[in-house]
XYZ file of C-alpha atoms in Angstrom:
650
model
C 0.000 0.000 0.000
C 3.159 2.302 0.980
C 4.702 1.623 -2.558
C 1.387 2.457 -4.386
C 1.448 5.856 -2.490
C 4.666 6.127 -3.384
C 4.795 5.526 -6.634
C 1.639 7.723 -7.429
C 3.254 10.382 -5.165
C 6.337 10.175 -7.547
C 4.056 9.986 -10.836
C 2.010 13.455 -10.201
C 5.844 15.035 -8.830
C 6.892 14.219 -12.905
C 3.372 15.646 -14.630
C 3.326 18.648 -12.503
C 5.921 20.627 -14.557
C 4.402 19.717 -17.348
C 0.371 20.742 -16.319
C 1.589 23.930 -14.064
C 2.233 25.355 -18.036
C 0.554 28.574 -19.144
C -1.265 27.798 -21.662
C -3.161 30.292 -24.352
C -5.872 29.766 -26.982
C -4.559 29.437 -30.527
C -6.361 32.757 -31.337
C -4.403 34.521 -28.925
C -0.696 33.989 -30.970
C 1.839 35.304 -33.226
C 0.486 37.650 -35.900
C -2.914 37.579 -34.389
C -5.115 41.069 -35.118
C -6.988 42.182 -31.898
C -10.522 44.197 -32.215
C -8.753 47.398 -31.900
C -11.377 50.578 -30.085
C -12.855 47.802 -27.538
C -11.771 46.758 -24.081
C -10.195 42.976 -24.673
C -10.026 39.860 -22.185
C -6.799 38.010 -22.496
C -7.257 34.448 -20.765
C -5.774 30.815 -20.776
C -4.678 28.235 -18.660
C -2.755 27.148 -15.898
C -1.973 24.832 -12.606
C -4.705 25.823 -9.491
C -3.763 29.304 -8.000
C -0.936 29.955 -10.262
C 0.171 33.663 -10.567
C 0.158 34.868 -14.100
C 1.676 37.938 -15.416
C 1.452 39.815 -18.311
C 3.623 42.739 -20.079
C 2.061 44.949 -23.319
C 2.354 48.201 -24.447
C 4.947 49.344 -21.322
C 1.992 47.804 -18.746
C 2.399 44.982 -16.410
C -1.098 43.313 -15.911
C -1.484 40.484 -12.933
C -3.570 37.677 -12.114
C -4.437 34.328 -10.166
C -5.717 31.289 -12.238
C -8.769 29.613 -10.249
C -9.376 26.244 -9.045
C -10.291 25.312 -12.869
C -6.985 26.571 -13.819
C -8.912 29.106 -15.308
C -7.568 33.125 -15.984
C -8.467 36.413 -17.817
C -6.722 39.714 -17.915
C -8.960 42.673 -19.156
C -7.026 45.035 -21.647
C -8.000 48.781 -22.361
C -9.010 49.735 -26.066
C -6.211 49.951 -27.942
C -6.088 52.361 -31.512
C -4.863 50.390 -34.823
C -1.739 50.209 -34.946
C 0.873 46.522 -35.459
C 4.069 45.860 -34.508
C 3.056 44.961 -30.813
C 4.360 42.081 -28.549
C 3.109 40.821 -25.029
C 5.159 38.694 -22.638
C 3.237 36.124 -20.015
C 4.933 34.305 -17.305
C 4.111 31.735 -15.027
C 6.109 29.101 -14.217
C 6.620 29.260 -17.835
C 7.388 31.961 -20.018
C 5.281 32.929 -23.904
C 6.445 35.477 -26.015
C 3.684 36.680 -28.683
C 4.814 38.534 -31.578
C 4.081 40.676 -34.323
C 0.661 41.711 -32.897
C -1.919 43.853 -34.920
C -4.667 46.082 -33.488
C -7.249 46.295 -36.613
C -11.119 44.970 -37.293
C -11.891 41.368 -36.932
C -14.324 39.775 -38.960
C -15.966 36.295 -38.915
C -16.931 34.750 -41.688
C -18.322 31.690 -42.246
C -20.460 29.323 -43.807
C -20.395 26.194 -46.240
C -18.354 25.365 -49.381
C -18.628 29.019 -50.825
C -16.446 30.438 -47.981
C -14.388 27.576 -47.301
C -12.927 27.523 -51.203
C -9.566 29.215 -50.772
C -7.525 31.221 -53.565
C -5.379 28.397 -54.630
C -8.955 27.280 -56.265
C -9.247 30.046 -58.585
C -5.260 31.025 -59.121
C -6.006 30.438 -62.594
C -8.469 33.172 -62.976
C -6.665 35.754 -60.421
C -2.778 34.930 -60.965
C -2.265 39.075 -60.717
C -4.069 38.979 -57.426
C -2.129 36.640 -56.333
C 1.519 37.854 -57.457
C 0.199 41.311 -55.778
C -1.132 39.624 -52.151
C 1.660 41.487 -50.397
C -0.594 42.395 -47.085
C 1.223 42.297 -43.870
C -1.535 43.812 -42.027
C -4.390 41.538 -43.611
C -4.041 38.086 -41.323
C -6.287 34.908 -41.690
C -6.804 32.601 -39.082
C -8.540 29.276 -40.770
C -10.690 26.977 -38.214
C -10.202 23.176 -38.967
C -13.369 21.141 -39.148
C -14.342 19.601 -35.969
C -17.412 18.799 -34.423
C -18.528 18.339 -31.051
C -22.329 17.466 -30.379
C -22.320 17.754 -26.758
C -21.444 21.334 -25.753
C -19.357 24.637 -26.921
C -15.343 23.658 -26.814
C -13.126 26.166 -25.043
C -10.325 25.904 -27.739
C -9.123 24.867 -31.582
C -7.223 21.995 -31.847
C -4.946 23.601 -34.105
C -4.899 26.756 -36.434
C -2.827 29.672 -36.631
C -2.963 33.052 -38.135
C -1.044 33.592 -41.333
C -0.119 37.236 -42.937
C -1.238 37.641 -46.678
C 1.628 37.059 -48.989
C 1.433 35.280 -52.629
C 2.326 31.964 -50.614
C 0.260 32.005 -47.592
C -2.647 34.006 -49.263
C -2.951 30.477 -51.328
C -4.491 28.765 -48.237
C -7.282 32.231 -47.564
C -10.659 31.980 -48.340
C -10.971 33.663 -51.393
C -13.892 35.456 -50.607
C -12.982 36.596 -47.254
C -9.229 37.723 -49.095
C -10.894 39.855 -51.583
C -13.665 41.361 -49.016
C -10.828 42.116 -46.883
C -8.423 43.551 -49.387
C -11.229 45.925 -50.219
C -11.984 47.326 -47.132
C -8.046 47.542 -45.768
C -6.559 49.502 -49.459
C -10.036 51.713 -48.212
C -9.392 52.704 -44.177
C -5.980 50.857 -44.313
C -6.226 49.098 -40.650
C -5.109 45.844 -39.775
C -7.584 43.178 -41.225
C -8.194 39.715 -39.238
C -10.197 37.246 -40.654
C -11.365 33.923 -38.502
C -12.541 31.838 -41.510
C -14.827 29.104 -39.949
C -16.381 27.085 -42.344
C -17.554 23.510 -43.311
C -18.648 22.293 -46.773
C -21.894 21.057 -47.416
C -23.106 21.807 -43.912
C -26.649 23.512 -43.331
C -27.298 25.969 -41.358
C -28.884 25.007 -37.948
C -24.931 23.305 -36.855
C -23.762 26.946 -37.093
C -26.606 28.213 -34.206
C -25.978 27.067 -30.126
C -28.104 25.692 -28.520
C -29.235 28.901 -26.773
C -29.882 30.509 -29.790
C -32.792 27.290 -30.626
C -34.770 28.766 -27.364
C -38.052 28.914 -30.406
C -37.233 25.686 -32.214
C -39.088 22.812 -29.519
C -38.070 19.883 -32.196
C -34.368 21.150 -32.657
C -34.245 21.191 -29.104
C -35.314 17.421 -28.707
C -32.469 16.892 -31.463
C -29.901 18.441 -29.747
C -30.531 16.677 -26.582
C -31.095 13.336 -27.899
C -27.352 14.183 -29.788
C -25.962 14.351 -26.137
C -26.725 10.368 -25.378
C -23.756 8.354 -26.432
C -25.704 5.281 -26.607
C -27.646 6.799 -29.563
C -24.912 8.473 -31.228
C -22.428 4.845 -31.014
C -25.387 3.008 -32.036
C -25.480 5.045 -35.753
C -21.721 3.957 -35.653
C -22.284 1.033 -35.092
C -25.136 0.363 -37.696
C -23.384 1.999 -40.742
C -19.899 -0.683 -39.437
C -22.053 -3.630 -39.577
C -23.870 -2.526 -43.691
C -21.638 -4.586 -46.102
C -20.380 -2.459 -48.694
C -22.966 -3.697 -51.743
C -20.897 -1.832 -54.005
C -17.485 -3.465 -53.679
C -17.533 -5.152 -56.667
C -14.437 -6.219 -59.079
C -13.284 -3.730 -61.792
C -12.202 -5.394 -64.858
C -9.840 -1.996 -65.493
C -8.357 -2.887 -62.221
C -8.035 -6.341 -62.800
C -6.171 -5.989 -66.997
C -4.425 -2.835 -66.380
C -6.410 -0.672 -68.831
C -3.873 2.246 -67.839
C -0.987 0.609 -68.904
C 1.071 1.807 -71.841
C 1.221 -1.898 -73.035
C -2.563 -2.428 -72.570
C -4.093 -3.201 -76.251
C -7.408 -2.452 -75.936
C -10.327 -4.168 -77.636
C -13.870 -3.255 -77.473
C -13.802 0.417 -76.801
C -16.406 2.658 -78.068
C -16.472 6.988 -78.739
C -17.565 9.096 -76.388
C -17.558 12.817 -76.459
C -15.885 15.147 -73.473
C -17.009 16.581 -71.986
C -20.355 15.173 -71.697
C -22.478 12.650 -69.405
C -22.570 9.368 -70.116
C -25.967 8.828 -69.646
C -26.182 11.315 -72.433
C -24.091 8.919 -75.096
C -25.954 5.826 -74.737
C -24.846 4.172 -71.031
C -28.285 4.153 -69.487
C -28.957 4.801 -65.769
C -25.250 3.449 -64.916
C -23.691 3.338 -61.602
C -20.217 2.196 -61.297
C -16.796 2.765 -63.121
C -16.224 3.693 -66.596
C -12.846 3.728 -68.432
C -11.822 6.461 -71.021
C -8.992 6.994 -72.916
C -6.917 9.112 -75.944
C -4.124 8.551 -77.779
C -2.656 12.445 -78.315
C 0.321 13.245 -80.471
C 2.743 15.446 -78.733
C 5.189 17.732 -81.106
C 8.235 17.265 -80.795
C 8.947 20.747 -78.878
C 7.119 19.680 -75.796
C 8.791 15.921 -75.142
C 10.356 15.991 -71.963
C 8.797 18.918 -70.959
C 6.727 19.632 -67.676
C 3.146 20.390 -68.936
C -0.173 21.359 -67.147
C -3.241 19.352 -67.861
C -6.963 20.365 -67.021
C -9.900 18.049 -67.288
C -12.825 20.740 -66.229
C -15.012 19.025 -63.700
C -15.619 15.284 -63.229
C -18.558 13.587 -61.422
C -17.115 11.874 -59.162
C -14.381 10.585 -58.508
C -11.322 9.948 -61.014
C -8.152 8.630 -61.714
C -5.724 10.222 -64.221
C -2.561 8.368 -65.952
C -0.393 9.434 -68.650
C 1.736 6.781 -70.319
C 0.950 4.219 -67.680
C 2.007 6.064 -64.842
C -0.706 7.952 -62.613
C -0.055 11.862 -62.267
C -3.235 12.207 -59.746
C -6.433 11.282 -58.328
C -9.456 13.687 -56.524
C -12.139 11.774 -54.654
C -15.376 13.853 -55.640
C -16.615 15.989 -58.165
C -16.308 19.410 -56.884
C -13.044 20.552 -57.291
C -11.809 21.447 -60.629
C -9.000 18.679 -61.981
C -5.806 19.708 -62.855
C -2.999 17.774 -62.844
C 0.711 18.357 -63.655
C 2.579 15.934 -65.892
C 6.279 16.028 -64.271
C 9.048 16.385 -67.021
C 10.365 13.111 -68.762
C 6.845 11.793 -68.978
C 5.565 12.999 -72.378
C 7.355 11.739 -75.335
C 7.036 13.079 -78.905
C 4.332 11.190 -81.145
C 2.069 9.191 -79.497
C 1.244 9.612 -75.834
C -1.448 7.560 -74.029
C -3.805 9.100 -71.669
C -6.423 7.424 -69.516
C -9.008 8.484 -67.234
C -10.828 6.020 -64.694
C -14.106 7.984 -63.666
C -16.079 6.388 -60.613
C -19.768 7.625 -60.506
C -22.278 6.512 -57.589
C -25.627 8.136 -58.462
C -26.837 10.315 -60.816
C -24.908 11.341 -63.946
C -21.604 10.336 -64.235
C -18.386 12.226 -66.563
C -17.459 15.248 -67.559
C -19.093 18.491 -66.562
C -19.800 20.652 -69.715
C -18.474 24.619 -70.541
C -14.852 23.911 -68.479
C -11.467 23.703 -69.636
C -10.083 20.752 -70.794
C -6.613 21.119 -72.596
C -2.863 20.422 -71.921
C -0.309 23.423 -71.972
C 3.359 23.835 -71.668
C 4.767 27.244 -71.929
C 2.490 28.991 -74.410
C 1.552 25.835 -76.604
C -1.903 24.329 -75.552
C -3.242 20.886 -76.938
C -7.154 20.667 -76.645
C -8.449 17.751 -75.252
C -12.163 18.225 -76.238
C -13.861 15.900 -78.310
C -13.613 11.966 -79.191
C -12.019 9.657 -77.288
C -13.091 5.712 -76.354
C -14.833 4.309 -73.498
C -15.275 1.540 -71.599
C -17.220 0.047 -68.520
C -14.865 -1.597 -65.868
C -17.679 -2.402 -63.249
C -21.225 -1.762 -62.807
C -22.562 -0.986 -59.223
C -25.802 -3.298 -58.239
C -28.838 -1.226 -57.339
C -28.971 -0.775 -53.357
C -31.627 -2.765 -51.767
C -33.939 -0.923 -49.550
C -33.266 1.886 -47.858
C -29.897 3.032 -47.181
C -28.490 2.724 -43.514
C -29.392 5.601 -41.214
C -26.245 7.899 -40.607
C -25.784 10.412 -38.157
C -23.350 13.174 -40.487
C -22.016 15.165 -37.101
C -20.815 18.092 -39.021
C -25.225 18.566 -40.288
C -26.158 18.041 -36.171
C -27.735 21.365 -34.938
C -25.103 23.312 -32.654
C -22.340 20.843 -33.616
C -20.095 23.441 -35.684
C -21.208 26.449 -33.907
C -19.629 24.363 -30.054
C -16.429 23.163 -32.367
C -15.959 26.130 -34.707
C -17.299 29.156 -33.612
C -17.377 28.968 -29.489
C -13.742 29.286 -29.095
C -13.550 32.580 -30.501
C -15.875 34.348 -28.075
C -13.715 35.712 -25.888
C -12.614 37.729 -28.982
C -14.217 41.171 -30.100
C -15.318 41.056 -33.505
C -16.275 44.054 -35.885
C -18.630 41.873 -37.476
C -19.964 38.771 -39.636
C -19.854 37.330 -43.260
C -22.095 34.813 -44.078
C -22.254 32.618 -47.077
C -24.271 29.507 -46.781
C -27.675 28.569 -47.872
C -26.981 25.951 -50.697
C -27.613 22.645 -48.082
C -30.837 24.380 -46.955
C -32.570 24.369 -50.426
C -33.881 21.357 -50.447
C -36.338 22.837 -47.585
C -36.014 26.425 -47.789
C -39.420 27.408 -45.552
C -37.431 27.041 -42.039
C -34.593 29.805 -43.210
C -36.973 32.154 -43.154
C -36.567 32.010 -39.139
C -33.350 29.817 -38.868
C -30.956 33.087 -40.607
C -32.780 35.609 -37.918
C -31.851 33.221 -35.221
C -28.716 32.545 -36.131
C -27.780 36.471 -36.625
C -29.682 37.321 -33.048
C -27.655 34.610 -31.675
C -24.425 35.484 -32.334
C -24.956 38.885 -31.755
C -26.173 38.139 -27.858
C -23.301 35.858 -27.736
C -21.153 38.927 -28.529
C -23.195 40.818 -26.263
C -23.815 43.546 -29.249
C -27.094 43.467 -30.796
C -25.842 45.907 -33.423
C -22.644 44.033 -34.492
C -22.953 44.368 -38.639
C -24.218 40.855 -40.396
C -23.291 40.776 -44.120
C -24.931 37.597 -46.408
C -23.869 36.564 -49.478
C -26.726 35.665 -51.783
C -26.918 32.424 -53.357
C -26.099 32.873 -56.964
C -27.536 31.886 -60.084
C -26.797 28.054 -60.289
C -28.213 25.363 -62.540
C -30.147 24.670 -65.728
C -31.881 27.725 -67.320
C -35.602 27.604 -67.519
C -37.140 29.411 -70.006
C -40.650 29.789 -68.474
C -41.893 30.941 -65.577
C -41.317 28.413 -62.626
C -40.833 27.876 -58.957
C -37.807 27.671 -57.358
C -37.004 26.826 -54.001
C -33.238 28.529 -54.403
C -35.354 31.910 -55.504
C -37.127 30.755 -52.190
C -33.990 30.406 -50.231
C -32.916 33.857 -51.249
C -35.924 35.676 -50.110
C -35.314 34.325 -46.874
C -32.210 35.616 -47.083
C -33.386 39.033 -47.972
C -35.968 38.894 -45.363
C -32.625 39.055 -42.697
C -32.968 42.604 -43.858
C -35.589 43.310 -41.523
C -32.658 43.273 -39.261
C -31.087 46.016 -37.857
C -27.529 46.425 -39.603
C -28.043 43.599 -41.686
C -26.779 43.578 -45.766
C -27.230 41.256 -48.594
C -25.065 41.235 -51.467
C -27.026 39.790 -54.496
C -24.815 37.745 -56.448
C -27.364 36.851 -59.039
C -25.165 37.303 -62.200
C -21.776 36.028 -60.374
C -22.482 32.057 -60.797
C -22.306 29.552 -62.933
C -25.058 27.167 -64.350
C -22.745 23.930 -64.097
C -21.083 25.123 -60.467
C -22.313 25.471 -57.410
C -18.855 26.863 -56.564
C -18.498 29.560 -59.015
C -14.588 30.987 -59.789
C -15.606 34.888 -59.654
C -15.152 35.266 -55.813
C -13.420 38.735 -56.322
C -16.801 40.328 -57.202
C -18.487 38.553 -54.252
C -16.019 39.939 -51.579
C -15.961 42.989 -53.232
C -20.286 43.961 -53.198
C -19.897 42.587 -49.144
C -17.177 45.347 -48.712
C -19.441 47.346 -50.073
C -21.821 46.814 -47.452
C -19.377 46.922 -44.460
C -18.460 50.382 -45.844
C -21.521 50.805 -45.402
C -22.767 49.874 -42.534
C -19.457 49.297 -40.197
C -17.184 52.132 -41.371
C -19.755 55.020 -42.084
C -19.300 55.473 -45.525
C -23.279 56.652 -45.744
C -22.743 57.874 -49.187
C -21.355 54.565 -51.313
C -23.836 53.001 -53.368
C -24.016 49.485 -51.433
C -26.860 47.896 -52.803
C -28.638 47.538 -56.362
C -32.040 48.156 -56.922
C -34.581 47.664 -53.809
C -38.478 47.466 -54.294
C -39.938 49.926 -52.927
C -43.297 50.015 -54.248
C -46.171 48.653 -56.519
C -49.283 50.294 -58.029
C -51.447 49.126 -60.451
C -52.224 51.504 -63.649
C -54.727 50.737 -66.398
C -53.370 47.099 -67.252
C -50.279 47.707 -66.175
C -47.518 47.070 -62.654
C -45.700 50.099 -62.004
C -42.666 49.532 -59.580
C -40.733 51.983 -57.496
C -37.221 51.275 -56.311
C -34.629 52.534 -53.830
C -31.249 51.970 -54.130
C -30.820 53.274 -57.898
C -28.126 55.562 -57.465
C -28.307 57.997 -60.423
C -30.522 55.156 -61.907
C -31.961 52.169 -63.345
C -29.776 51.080 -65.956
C -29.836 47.933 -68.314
C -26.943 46.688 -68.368
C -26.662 45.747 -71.986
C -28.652 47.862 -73.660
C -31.440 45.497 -74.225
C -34.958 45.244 -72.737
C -35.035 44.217 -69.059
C -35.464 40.887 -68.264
C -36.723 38.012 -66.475
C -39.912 39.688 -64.942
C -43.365 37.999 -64.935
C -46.826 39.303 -64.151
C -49.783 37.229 -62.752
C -53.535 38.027 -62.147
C -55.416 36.548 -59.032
C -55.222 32.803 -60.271
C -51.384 33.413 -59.993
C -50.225 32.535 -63.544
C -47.485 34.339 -64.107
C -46.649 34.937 -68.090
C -42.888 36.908 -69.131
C -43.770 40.620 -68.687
C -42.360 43.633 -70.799
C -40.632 45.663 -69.014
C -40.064 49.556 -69.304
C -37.960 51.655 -67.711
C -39.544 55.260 -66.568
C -37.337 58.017 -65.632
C -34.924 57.484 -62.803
C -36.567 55.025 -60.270
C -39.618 53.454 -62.066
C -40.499 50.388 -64.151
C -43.885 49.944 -65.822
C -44.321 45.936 -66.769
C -47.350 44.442 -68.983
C -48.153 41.509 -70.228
C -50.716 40.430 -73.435
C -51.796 37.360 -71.330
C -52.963 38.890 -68.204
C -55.450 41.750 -68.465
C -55.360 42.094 -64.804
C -52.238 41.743 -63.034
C -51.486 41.708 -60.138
C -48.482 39.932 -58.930
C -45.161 40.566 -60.030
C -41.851 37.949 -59.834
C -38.441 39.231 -60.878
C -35.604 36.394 -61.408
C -37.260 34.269 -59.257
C -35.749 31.062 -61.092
C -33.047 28.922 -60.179
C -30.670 30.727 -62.464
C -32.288 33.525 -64.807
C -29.039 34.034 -66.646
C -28.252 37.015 -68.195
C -29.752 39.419 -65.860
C -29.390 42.732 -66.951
C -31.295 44.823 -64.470
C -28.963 47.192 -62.510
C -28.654 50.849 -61.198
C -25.991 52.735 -62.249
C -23.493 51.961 -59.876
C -23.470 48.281 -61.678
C -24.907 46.792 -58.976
C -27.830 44.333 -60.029
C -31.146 43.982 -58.540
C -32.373 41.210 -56.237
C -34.750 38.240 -57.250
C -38.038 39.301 -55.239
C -41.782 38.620 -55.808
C -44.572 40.748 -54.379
C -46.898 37.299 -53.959
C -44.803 35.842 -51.286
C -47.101 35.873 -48.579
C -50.057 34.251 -49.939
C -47.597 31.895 -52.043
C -46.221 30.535 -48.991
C -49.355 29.799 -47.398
C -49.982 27.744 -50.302
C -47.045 26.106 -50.981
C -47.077 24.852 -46.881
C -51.086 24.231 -46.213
């Protein structure tokens, strides 16, 4: 019994060094920007009772750590300024450098704010040469989730200054929102970048800020029971995987240079191959080219893009693989290391794995090979052939409980640790997981702003949203939309008090939900924080705002704010995507007039009675050219919504 004492005697003797360590949050390191104007708490961690000290700015600043281990030291407002350092000592010593005092934003959201400048480095290579921004710093959160309560720290992140390298790994549309607003006021510019693809919008909220939602409630304490969150774990271990199945690609080397292959038919990239003849297939599908390289590029390094593939693929040149990305989202390109290409003929293959819906090549990208200035297009015929075919799943998949989609989860992991932080305000770019049901954002994006605000403890801390852009096929007729649906909610934020929306209606792409042109994006949510955060009352922020609607002879006249020295069409041509309706709510394509500064008169030869009035309210009504002079476009909006959402819910 003496030698058990002992030895645990001598066992806590060797971790106490180690535990009676200051410790600080990974927010609170080198290069970090600090809400400058606003009193700040400084706190960490430590042994029981340990005294902690802290030097800044030619002050000394004491305190005692709790029984927790537990301390904070409250700082005066400090001006913008950088260059600072602060000193802590316990029984340890940390030295914090390069310190800036600027405006912290948070942004945050799903894929949209999560895709980082290395994405679109083909489309802003200046922007990227030119990133030389000491005083912009970008602190990116890692995912993590945590469904039983908020965490107290990141497991690991650290803030990085903007420079062509490091601005590689920013968010590119929290870069270019902050580059705006910094060459404007030029103060420091922190950005916390916490963000999770494909994630909807109730993980973001805490669980205080669900006080109205009774079933979300029942959720998030039902998430809390281990026992029912092992048992999902334990179901999904225990499904066989019904789609393991042999590929005969696999099995005779279809990659390989020495490969003859026999029975290969055309196929077109890019293009679907549901669309050329391979009905309703699941499973993998072989393609391949034979190219003829000139003789000026053998040997040579090249670049090769293959636009977009659904899903997964598998690229080889010659036999030997050059790369591999496991789902369709992020744009393929590959580089072909020197020595690999040979003049004449070159072999390239291309093992696509599709599990649902249409599999290959996503049309209107890039697909070509370049080396220097010398491009080879890669567009058109090459041969096809199946390698395995994935048997229909039986039943119902397995239930799965997707952590990072749990309400509160991301908001405890993600967002919690930052809250001892001052913040100028928030960016917010999600919405795209939430159209599938887009009635509940109507209160979920008021909840979610009202909730962070009280957890900031300012109920007037700016919220800026990015609109969801104009994404898939074009529809030619007047239709419902539950992304136009998902954006009125978004605009209904408005109602807010310092609340913005950039519209981004002309800014996507029809075959992306992750369009390239993020510059434009950050730059209309500067805008807005000019606006509304930095005072700049005069800037044209916003495009054109309906204001009102009055009915003359058999025609909608429509008022709008937000014009600036007008309403402009942007190319000259008639305005359009509007559409009236009369009571039955039939809407027909309207023509559209524009008269004098702030007015539009719209008619229509199939309703003598109008009454409602839509505006873009499609999934993607390309071409918009509807703007005020500024070049700032008009939102989607409809002036049925209330009685249309009655009857799309009754």
């Amino acid at each position: 019994m003496k030698i058990s004492k002992l030895l645990t005697f001598l066992l806590l003797c060797a971790a106490a060094p180690l535990y009676a360590q200051i410790r600080l949050p990974k927010l609170i390191s080198d290069h970090m920007v600090l809400q400058r104007d606003q009193p700040l708490k400084i706190r960490g961690w430590a042994s029981p009772k340990e005294r902690v000290t802290l030097h800044f700015d030619q002050k000394t600043y004491k305190t005692l750590a709790n029984a927790a281990g537990k301390w904070e030291i409250a700082l005066p407002a400090h001006k913008a300024g950088t260059g600072y350092a602060m000193v802590l000592k316990g029984r340890n010593e940390i030295r914090i450098t390069d310190i800036a005092f600027g405006d912290v934003w948070l942004c945050s959201g799903q894929s949209n704010m999560v895709i980082n400048m290395e994405r679109v480095k083909e489309r802003f290579p200046k922007d990227i040469a030119a990133a030389h921004y000491p005083e912009i710093r970008n602190f990116f959160v890692p995912t993590l989730t945590n469904l039983n309560g908020p965490a107290e720290d990141f497991p690991k992140a650290e803030w990085k200054t903007a420079n062509p390298e490091n601005v590689l790994s920013f968010g590119a549309v929290a870069y270019f929102f902050a580059r705006e607003i910094y060459e404007k006021h030029q103060v420091p510019i922190g950005i916390i970048n916490s963000s999770v693809g494909g994630t909807p919008i109730e993980a973001w909220i805490s669980e205080g800020g669900f006080k109205d939602f009774e079933n979300i409630r029942k959720t998030i304490s039902q998430n809390k029971d281990t026992s029912y969150v092992n048992a999902f774990a334990r179901v999904a271990h225990a499904v066989p995987d019904e789609r393991s199945v042999a590929d005969a690609g696999r099995e005779g080397h279809w990659e390989s240079s020495s490969y003859q292959p026999k029975g290969w038919r055309n196929f077109n990239i890019p293009g679907y191959w549901e669309d050329q003849g391979l009905k309703a297939l699941d499973g993998v599908v072989w393609f391949r080219k034979t190219i003829d390289i000139p003789q000026q590029w053998a040997g040579k390094a090249a670049k090769l893009y293959m636009g977009r593939i659904v899903d997964a693929d598998e690229m080889y040149v010659n036999g030997e693989k050059i790369g591999h990305i496991t789902y369709q989202y992020p744009p393929r390109r590959y580089e072909i290391p020197g020595g690999l290409l040979k003049a004449g003929q070159n072999t390239f293959v291309i093992r696509v794995t599709n599990s649902s819906g249409k599999g290959g090549f996503v049309p209107d990208k890039p697909y070509f090979m370049t080396t220097g200035n010398d491009t080879i297009d890669l567009k058109g015929t090459w041969q096809y052939k199946v390698g395995a075919v994935f048997p229909p799943r039986q039943g119902a998949p397995p239930a799965r409980l997707v952590h990072q989609n749990q309400p509160t989860a991301l908001y405890n992991a993600m967002v919690a640790p930052a809250l001892p932080l001052k913040v100028k305000g928030f960016v917010w770019y999600q919405g795209e997981s939430n159209t599938g049901d887009p009635e509940p954002y109507n209160a979920l994006l008021p909840a979610l702003i009202k909730d962070w605000r009280g957890l900031w403890h300012d109920e007037r801390l700016p919220f800026l949203v990015a609109q969801l852009p104009n994404f898939q096929d074009i529809d030619y007729t007047p239709a419902e939309s539950n992304i136009a649906l998902l954006r009125e909610a978004q605009n209904k934020a408005l109602t807010l008090p310092n609340t913005a929306v950039a519209v981004t209606i002309d800014l996507g792409e029809w075959n992306d939900i992750h369009p390239l042109n993020k510059k434009d994006i950050g730059k209309r949510l500067a805008l807005a924080a000019r606006n509304l955060a930095y005072g700049e009352k005069n800037i044209t922020y916003s495009g054109p705002v309906l204001k009102s609607q009055s009915i003359e002879n058999n025609q909608v006249v429509l008022t709008f704010d937000h014009v600036s020295a007008g309403i402009v069409a942007s190319d000259g041509e008639p305005l359009r995507w509007f559409a009236l309706a009369g009571d039955d709510k039939k809407f027909y394509w309207a023509e559209a007039e524009i008269l004098g500064k702030d007015r539009i008169a719209l008619r229509s030869k199939q309703v003598n009675a109008p009454k409602y009035v839509r505006y873009a309210w499609q999934d993607n009504p390309d071409g918009v050219n509807f703007y005020n002079s500024a070049g700032l476009p008009a939102s989607p909006f409809r002036t049925d919504g209330q009685d249309m959402s009655h009857a799309l819910h009754r």
